[in-house]
Tab-separated table of C-alpha atoms in Angstrom:
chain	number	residue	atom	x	y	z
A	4	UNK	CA	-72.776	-12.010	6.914
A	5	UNK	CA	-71.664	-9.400	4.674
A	6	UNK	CA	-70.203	-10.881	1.229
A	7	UNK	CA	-67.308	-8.895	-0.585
A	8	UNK	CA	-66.046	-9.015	-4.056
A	9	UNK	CA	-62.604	-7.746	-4.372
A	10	UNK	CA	-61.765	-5.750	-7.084
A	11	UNK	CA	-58.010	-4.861	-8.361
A	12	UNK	CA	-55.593	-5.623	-11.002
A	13	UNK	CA	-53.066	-6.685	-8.953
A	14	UNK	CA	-52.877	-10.182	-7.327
A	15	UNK	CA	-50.889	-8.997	-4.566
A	16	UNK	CA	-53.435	-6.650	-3.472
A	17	UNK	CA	-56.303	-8.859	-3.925
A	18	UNK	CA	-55.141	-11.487	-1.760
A	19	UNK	CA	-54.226	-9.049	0.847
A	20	UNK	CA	-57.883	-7.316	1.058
A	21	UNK	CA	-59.233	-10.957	1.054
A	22	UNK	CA	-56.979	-12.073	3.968
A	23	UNK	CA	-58.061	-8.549	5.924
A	24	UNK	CA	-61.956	-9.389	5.083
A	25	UNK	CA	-61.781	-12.755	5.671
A	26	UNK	CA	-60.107	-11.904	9.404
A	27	UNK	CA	-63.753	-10.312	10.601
A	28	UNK	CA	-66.460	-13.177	11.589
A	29	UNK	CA	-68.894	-10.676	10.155
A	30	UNK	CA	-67.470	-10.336	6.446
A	31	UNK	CA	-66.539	-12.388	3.501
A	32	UNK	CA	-64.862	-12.500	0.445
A	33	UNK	CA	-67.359	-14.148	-2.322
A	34	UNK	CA	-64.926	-13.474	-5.051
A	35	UNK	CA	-62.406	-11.627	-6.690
A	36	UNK	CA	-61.960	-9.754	-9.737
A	37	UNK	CA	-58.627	-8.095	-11.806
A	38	UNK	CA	-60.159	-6.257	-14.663
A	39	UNK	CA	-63.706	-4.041	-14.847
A	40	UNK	CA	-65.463	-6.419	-17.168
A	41	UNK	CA	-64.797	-9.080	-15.272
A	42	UNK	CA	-66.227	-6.960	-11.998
A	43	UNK	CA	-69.045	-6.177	-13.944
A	44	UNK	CA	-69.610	-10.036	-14.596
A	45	UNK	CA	-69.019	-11.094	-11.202
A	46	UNK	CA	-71.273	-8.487	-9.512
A	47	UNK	CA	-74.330	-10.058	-11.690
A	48	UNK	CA	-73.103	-13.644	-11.008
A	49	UNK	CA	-72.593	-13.703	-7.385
A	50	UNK	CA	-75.063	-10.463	-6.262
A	51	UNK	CA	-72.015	-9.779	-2.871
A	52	UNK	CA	-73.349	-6.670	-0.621
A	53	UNK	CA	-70.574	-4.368	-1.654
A	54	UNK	CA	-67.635	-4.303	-4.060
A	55	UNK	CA	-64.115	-3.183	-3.179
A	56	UNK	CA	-63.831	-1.464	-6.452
A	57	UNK	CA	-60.415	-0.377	-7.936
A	58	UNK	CA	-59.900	2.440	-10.199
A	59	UNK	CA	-56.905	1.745	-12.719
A	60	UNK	CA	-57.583	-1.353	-14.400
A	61	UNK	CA	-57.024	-2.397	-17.795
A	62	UNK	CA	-60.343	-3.094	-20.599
A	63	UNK	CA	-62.498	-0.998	-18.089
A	64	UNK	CA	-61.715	0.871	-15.011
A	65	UNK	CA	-63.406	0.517	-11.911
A	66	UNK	CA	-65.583	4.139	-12.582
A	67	UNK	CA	-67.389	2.738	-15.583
A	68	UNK	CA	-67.727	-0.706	-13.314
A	69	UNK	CA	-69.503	1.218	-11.212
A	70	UNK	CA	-71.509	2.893	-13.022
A	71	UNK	CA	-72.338	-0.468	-15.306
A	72	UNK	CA	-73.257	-2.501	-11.758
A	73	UNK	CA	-75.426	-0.161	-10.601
A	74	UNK	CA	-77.156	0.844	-13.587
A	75	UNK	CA	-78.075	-2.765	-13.991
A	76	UNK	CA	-81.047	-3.722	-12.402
A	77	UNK	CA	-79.771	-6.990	-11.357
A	78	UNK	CA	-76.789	-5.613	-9.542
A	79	UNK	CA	-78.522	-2.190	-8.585
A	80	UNK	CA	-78.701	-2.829	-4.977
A	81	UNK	CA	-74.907	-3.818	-4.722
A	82	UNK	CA	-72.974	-0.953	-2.539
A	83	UNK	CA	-69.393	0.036	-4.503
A	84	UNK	CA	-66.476	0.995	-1.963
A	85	UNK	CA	-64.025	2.607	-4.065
A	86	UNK	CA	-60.165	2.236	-3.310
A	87	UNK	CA	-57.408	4.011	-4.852
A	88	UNK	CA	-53.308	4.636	-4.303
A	89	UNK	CA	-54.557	8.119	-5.674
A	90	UNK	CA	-56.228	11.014	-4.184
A	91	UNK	CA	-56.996	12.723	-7.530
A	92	UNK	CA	-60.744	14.902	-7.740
A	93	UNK	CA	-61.464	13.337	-10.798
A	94	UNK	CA	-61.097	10.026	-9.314
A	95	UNK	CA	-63.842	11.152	-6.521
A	96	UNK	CA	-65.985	12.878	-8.344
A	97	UNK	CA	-66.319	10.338	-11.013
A	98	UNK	CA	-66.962	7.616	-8.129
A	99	UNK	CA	-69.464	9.463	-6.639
A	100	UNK	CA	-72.031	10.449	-10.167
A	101	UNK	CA	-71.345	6.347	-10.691
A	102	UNK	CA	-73.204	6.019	-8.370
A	103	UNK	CA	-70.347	4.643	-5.793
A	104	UNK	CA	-71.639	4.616	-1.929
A	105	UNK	CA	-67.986	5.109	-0.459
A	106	UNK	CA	-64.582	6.328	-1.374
A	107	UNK	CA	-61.366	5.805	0.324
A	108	UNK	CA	-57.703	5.605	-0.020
A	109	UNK	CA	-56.011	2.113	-0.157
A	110	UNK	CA	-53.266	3.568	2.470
A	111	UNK	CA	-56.403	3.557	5.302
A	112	UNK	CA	-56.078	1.611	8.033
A	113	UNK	CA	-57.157	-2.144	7.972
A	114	UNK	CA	-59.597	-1.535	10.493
A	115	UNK	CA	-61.196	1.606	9.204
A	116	UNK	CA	-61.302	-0.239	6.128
A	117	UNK	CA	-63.288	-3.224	7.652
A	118	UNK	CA	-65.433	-0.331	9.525
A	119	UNK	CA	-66.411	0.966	5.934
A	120	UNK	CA	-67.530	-1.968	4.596
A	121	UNK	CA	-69.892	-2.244	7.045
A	122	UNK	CA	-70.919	1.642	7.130
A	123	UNK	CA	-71.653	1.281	3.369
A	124	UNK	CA	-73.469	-2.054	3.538
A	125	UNK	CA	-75.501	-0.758	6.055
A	126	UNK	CA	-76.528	1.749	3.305
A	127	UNK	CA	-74.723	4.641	4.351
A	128	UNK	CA	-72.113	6.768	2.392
A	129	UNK	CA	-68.371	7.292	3.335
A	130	UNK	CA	-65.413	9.423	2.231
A	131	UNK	CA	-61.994	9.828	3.133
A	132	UNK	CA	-61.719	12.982	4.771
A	133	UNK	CA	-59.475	14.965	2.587
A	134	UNK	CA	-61.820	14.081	-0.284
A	135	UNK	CA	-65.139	15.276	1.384
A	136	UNK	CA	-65.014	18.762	0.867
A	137	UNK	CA	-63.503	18.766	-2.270
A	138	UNK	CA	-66.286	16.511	-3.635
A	139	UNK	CA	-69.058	18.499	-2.564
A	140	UNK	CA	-66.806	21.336	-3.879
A	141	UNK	CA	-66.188	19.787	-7.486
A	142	UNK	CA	-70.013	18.845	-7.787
A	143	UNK	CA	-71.481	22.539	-6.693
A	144	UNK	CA	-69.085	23.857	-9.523
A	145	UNK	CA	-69.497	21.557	-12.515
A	146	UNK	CA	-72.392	19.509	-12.200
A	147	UNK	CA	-75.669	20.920	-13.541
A	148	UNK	CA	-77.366	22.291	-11.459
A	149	UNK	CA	-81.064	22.530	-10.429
A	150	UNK	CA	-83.088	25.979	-10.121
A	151	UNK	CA	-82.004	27.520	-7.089
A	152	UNK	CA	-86.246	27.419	-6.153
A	153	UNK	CA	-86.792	24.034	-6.555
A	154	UNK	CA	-88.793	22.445	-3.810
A	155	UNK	CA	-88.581	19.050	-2.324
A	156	UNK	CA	-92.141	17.529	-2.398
A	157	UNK	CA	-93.521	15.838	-0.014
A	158	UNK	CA	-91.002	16.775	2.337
A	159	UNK	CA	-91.806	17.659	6.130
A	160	UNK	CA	-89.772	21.109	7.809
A	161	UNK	CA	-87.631	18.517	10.334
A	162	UNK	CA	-86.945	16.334	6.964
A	163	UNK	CA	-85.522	19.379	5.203
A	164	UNK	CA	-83.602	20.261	8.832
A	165	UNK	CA	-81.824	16.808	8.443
A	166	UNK	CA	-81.284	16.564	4.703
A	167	UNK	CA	-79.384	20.331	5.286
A	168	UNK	CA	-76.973	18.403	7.922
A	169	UNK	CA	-76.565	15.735	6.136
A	170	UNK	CA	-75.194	17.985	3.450
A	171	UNK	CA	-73.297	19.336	5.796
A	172	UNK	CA	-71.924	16.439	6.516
A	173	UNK	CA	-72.664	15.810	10.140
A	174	UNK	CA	-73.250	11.821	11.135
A	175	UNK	CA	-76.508	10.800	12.713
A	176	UNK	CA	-75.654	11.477	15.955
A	177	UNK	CA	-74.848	14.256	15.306
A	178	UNK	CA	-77.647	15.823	13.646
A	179	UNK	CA	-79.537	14.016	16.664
A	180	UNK	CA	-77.798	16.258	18.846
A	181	UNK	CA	-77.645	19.406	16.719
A	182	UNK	CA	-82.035	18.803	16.702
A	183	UNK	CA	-82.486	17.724	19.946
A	184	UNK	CA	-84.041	14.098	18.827
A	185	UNK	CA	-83.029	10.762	18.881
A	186	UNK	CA	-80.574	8.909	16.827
A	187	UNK	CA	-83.550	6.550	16.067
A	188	UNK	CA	-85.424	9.119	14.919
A	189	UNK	CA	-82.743	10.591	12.802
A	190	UNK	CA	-82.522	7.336	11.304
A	191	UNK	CA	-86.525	7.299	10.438
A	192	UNK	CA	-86.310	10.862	9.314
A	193	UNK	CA	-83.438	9.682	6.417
A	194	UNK	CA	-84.766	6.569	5.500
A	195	UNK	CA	-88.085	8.423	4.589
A	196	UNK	CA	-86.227	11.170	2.780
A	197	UNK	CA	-84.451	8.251	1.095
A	198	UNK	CA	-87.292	6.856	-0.204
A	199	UNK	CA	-89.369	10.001	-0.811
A	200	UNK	CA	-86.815	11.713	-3.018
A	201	UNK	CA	-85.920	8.172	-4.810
A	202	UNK	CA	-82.083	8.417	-3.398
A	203	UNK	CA	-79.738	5.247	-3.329
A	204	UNK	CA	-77.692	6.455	-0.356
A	205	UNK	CA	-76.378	8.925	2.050
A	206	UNK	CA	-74.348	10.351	-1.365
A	207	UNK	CA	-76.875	10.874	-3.153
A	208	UNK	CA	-78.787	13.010	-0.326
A	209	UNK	CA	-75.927	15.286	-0.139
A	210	UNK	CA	-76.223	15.899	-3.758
A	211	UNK	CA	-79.657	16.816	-3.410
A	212	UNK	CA	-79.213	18.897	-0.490
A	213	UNK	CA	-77.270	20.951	-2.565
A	214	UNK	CA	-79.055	20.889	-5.770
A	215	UNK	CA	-82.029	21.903	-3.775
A	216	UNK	CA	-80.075	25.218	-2.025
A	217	UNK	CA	-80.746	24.005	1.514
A	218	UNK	CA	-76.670	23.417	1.798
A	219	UNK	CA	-73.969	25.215	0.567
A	220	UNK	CA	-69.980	24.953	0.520
């Protein structure tokens, strides 16, 4: 069972993403939240898999949340699924160096919603589609950057092949298909790189993908 804490400052809203969650025999909401701090408090008290994390809140909005729950290292393994009304770069961005494993808008469809939960519990990242590009975009132009030569240790030539799709964005099946291996295998090859270049997520791979040079926009 994957356990949700909702996340908005409107009632209406919260008790409409519960009802959705609630719906799947495979989810469930743990609790709910209308305010940052109090998302911040309720990640530590109830530990759910992932938050459904507004943005605009008042006393704290959901991108410092984020960045609070998983900087603690009693919440650090919680996954944040950010949800917004707005499309806005800044919004993206900010989710994404928070530390945020997913970011979508709250006009998606119920079942692509449900979907993500479960994409980004599974440890995975996700993006609504219009704001892919323009992430990777926004953090190639203003975040700092690495030396172009910077090497990835440890790293095997087929690792570096899949941490370059992943940049690219391609799923695992197909960057399985693209290298002629298995989707198992794919899934070996990024859990090492995961753990060998101390990544949270998916997210964070693309970063260093392009920090390293090995993908560009």
């Amino acid at each position: 069972m994957i356990r949700v804490l909702v996340v908005d400052d409107q009632a209406l809203v919260r008790g409409s993403f519960r009802l959705l969650v609630d719906t799947a025999p495979d989810l469930a909401v743990v609790g709910e939240a209308a305010t940052g701090l109090e998302a911040v408090d309720a990640a530590r008290r109830l530990r759910p898999d992932v938050v459904l994390m507004d943005v605009r809140m008042p006393d704290l909005d959901g991108i410092e949340a984020t960045r609070r729950i998983i900087a603690d290292p009693v919440t650090a393994e919680v996954k944040v699924l950010v949800l917004t009304t707005f499309d806005i770069d800044e919004y993206v961005f900010g989710a994404l160096r928070a530390g945020a494993s997913g970011f979508l808008l709250k006009d998606t469809r119920p079942g692509d919603l449900l979907d993500a939960i479960r994409v980004v519990a599974g440890g995975e990242a996700l993006l609504a589609p219009t704001a892919t590009r323009r992430l990777i975009e926004q953090f190639v132009r203003h975040a700092p950057q690495q030396p172009a030569s910077v090497e990835l240790p440890d790293t095997t030539e087929r690792e570096r092949e899949v941490l370059a799709l992943v940049g690219a964005g391609l799923s695992n099946t197909e960057i399985a298909q693209r290298l002629h291996i298995s989707v198992s295998t794919t899934k070996t090859h990024i859990g090492r790189l995961l753990m060998k270049l101390g990544a949270r997520d998916r997210a964070q791979l693309v970063i260093i993908a392009f920090q390293s040079g090995l993908a560009r926009p």
